[in-house]
XYZ file of C-alpha atoms in Angstrom:
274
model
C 0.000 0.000 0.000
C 1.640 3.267 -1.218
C 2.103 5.935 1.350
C -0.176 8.810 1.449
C 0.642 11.918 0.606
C 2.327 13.917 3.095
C 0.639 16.828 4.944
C 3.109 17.615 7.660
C 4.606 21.221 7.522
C 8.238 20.046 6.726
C 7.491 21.392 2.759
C 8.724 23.911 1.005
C 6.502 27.189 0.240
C 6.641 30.517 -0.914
C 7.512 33.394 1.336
C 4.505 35.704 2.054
C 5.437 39.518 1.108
C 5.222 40.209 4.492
C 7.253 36.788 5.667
C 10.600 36.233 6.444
C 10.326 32.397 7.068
C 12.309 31.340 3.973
C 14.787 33.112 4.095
C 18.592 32.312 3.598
C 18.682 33.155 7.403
C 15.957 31.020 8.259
C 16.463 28.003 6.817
C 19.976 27.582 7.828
C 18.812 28.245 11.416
C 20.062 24.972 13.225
C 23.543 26.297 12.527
C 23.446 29.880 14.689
C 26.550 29.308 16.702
C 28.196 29.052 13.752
C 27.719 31.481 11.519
C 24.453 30.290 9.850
C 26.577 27.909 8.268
C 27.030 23.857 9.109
C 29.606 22.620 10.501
C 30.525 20.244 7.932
C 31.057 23.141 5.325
C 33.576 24.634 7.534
C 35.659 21.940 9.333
C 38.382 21.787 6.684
C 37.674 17.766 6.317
C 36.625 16.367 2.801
C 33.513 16.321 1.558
C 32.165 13.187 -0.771
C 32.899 14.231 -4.664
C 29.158 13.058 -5.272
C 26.050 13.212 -3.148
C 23.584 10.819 -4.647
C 19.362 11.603 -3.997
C 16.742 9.478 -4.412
C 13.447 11.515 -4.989
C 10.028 10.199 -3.764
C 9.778 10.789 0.317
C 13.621 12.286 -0.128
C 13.759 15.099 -2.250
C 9.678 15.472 -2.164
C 7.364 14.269 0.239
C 4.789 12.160 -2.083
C 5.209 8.966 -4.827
C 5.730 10.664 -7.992
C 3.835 8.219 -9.580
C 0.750 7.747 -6.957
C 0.240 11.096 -6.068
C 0.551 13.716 -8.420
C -2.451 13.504 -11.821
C -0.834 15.493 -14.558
C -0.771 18.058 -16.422
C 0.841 20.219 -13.807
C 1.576 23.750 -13.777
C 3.702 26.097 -11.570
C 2.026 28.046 -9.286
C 5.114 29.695 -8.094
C 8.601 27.964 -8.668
C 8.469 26.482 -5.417
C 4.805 25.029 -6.033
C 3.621 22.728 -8.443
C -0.667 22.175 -8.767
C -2.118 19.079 -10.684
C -5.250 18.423 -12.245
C -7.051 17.829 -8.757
C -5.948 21.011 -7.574
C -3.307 18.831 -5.385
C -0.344 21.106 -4.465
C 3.753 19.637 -4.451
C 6.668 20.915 -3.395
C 10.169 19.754 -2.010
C 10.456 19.201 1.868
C 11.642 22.128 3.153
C 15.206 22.322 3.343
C 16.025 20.851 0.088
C 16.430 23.849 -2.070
C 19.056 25.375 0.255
C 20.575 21.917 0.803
C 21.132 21.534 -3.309
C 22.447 24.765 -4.034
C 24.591 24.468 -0.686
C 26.119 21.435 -1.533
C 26.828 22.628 -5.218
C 28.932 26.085 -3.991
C 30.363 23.409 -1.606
C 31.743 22.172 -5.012
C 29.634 18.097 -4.119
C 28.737 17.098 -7.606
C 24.870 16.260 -7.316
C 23.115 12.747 -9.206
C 19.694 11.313 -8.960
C 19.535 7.564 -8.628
C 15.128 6.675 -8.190
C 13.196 3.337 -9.407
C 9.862 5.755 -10.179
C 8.457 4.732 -13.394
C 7.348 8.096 -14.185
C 10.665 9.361 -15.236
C 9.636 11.972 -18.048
C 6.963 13.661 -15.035
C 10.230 13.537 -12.675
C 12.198 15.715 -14.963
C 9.118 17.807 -15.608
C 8.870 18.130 -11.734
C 12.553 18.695 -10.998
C 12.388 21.485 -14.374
C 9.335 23.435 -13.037
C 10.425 23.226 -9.640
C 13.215 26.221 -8.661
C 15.835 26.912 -6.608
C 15.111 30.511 -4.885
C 17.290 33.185 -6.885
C 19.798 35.770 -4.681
C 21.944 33.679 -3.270
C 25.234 33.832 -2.533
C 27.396 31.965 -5.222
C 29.773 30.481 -2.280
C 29.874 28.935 1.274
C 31.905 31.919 2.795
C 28.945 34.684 1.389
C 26.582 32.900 3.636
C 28.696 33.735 6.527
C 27.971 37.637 5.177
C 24.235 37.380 5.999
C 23.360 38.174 2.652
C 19.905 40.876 2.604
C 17.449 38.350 2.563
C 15.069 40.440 -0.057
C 16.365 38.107 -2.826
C 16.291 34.922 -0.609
C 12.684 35.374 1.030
C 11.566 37.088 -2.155
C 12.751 34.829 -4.666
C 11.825 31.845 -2.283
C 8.630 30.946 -4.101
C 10.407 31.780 -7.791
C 9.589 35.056 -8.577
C 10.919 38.822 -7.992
C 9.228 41.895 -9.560
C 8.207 42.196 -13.326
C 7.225 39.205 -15.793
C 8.670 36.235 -16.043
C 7.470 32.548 -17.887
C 5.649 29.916 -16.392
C 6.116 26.382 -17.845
C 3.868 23.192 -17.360
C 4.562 19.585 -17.522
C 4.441 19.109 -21.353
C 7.099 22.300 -21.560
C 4.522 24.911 -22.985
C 5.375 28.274 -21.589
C 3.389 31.384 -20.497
C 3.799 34.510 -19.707
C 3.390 35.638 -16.240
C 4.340 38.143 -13.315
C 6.810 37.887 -10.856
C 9.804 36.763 -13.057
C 12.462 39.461 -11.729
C 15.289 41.057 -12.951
C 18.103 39.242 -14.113
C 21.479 39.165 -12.765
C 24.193 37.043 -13.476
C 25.891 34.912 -11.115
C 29.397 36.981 -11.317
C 27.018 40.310 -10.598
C 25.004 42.074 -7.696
C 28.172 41.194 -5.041
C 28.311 37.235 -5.913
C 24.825 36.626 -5.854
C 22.337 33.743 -7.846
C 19.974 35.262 -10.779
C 17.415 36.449 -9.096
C 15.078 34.283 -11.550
C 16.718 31.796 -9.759
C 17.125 28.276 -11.313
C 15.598 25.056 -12.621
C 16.577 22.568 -10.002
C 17.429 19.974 -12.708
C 20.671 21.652 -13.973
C 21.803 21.626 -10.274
C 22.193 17.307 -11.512
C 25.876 17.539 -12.922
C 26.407 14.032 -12.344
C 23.066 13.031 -14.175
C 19.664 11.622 -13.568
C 18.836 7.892 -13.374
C 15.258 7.584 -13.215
C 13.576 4.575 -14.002
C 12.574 0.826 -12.769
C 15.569 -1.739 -11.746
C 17.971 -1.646 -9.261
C 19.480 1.373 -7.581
C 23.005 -1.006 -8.329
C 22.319 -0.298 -12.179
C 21.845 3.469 -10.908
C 24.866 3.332 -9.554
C 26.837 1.743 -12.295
C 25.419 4.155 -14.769
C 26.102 7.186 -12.582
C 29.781 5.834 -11.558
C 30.749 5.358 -15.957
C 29.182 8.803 -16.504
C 31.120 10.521 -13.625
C 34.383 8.624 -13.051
C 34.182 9.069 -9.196
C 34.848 6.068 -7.024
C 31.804 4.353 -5.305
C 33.824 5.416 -2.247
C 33.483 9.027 -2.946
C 29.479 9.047 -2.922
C 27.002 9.828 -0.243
C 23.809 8.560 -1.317
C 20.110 9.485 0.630
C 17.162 7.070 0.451
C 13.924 6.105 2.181
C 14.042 2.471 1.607
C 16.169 0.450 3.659
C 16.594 -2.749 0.760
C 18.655 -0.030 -1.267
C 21.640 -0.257 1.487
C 22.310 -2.910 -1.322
C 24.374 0.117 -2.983
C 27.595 -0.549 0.082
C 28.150 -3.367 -1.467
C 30.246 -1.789 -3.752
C 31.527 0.973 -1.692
C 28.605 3.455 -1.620
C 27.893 5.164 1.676
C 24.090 5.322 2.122
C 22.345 7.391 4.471
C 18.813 5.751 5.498
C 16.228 8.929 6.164
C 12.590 8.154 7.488
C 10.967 11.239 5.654
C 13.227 13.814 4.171
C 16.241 15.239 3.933
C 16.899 17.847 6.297
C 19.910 19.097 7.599
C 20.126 17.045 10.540
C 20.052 13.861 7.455
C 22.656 15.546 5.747
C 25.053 15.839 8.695
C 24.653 12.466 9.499
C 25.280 11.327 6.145
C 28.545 13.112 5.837
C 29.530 11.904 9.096
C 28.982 8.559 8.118
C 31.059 8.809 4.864
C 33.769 9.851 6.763
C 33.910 7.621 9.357
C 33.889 5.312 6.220
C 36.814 6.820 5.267
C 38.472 6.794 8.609
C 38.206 10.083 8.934
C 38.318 12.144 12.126
């Protein structure tokens, strides 16, 4: 019996105009004592080359191909509506988390057994990562103006912008800000922000089978050792994946930072490191 779809609050939203509760500030709140910033990032100890995601109840808190009755469109880029009037998003943390880990310099790969692979993309292309932030770990420690964090949190900024639905058909609409380029506006993101799928340098394996054959796929495409990925996943039969070398971080519903941290613990200690 499939899961229902999650209601619980741990999902990602767009920032009210009079709401600061996504900002850059915000979301990195379980790191205060330390600049806004976790630990990990700042330790000086190696990170893994790859971090590897699964998507349904990881990356998004629903089956992607249970819950969600296409078409979809974008309400916002941080909101997706189907048919049913249904809303989607990614759990809370996971937009911050992505774009951390990719100014961390962590290549990023999907590795999921959905069936629905062409809606996944769609998902992952509709769905954005908030626009004005800082393009490395050490301008987070600079507590950035969160107007472009909190304001670009749900996709869009001032002015017009395009809205795309699951078959790729664009419209026009408001709220597409001004654009910026990542080298402009004092090392800041567009302010557009940015499909979440070209965040995937290490490439998307999405389809039926075994998360091995992921992982064999994803290893010949990249070239990193099995020992240099983290992967995150829901279901515990995938621990198949250290077999080979892979260091696999079992989450319940999520990941968060608190998942994250553990999982790079754990690939060190893997690595018998300190």
């Amino acid at each position: 019996m499939p899961r229902k779809l999650s209601k619980s609050r741990n999902v990602y939203a767009p920032a009210s105009s009079s709401s600061s509760s996504h900002s850059t500030t915000n979301l990195l709140t379980p790191y205060p004592q330390n600049d806004g910033l976790p630990p990990f990032l700042t330790d000086g100890l190696p990170l893994p080359s790859l971090v590897v995601l699964d998507l349904d109840y990881t990356l998004w808190p629903f089956y992607s191909d249970c819950h969600p009755w296409p078409p979809l469109r974008a309400l916002s880029g941080s909101v997706l509506s189907d048919r049913n009037g249904e809303n989607f998003s990614f759990y809370k943390h996971v937009p911050i988390i992505l774009h951390l880990l990719q100014v961390a310099g962590v290549k990023l790969a999907v590795a999921s057994k959905s069936p629905v692979g062409d809606l996944c993309r769609g998902m992952l292309k509709m769905l954005r990562i908030p626009g004005g932030l800082p393009t490395s770990v050490e301008g987070f420690r600079r507590s950035p103006s969160t107007k472009g964090a909190a304001g670009a949190a749900d996709g869009n900024g001032d002015g017009e912008g395009e809205e795309e639905d699951s078959s790729g058909k664009k419209t026009k609409t408001k709220g597409g800000g001004s654009s910026s380029g990542s080298g402009s506006g004092g090392g800041l993101t567009n302010e557009k922000g940015r499909k979440t799928i070209e965040l995937f340098d290490g490439g998307l394996e999405i389809y039926e089978g075994t998360k091995l054959r992921h992982f064999e796929v994803i290893q010949r495409r990249t070239g990193i050792p099995y020992e240099e990925m983290l992967f995150f996943d829901d279901e515990r039969p995938n621990l198949e994946v250290e077999r080979v070398g892979v260091t696999m971080q079992l989450i319940r519903d999520g990941l968060d930072w608190e998942e994250l941290e553990k999982g790079i613990q754990k690939w060190r200690a893997n690595r018998g490191i300190a």
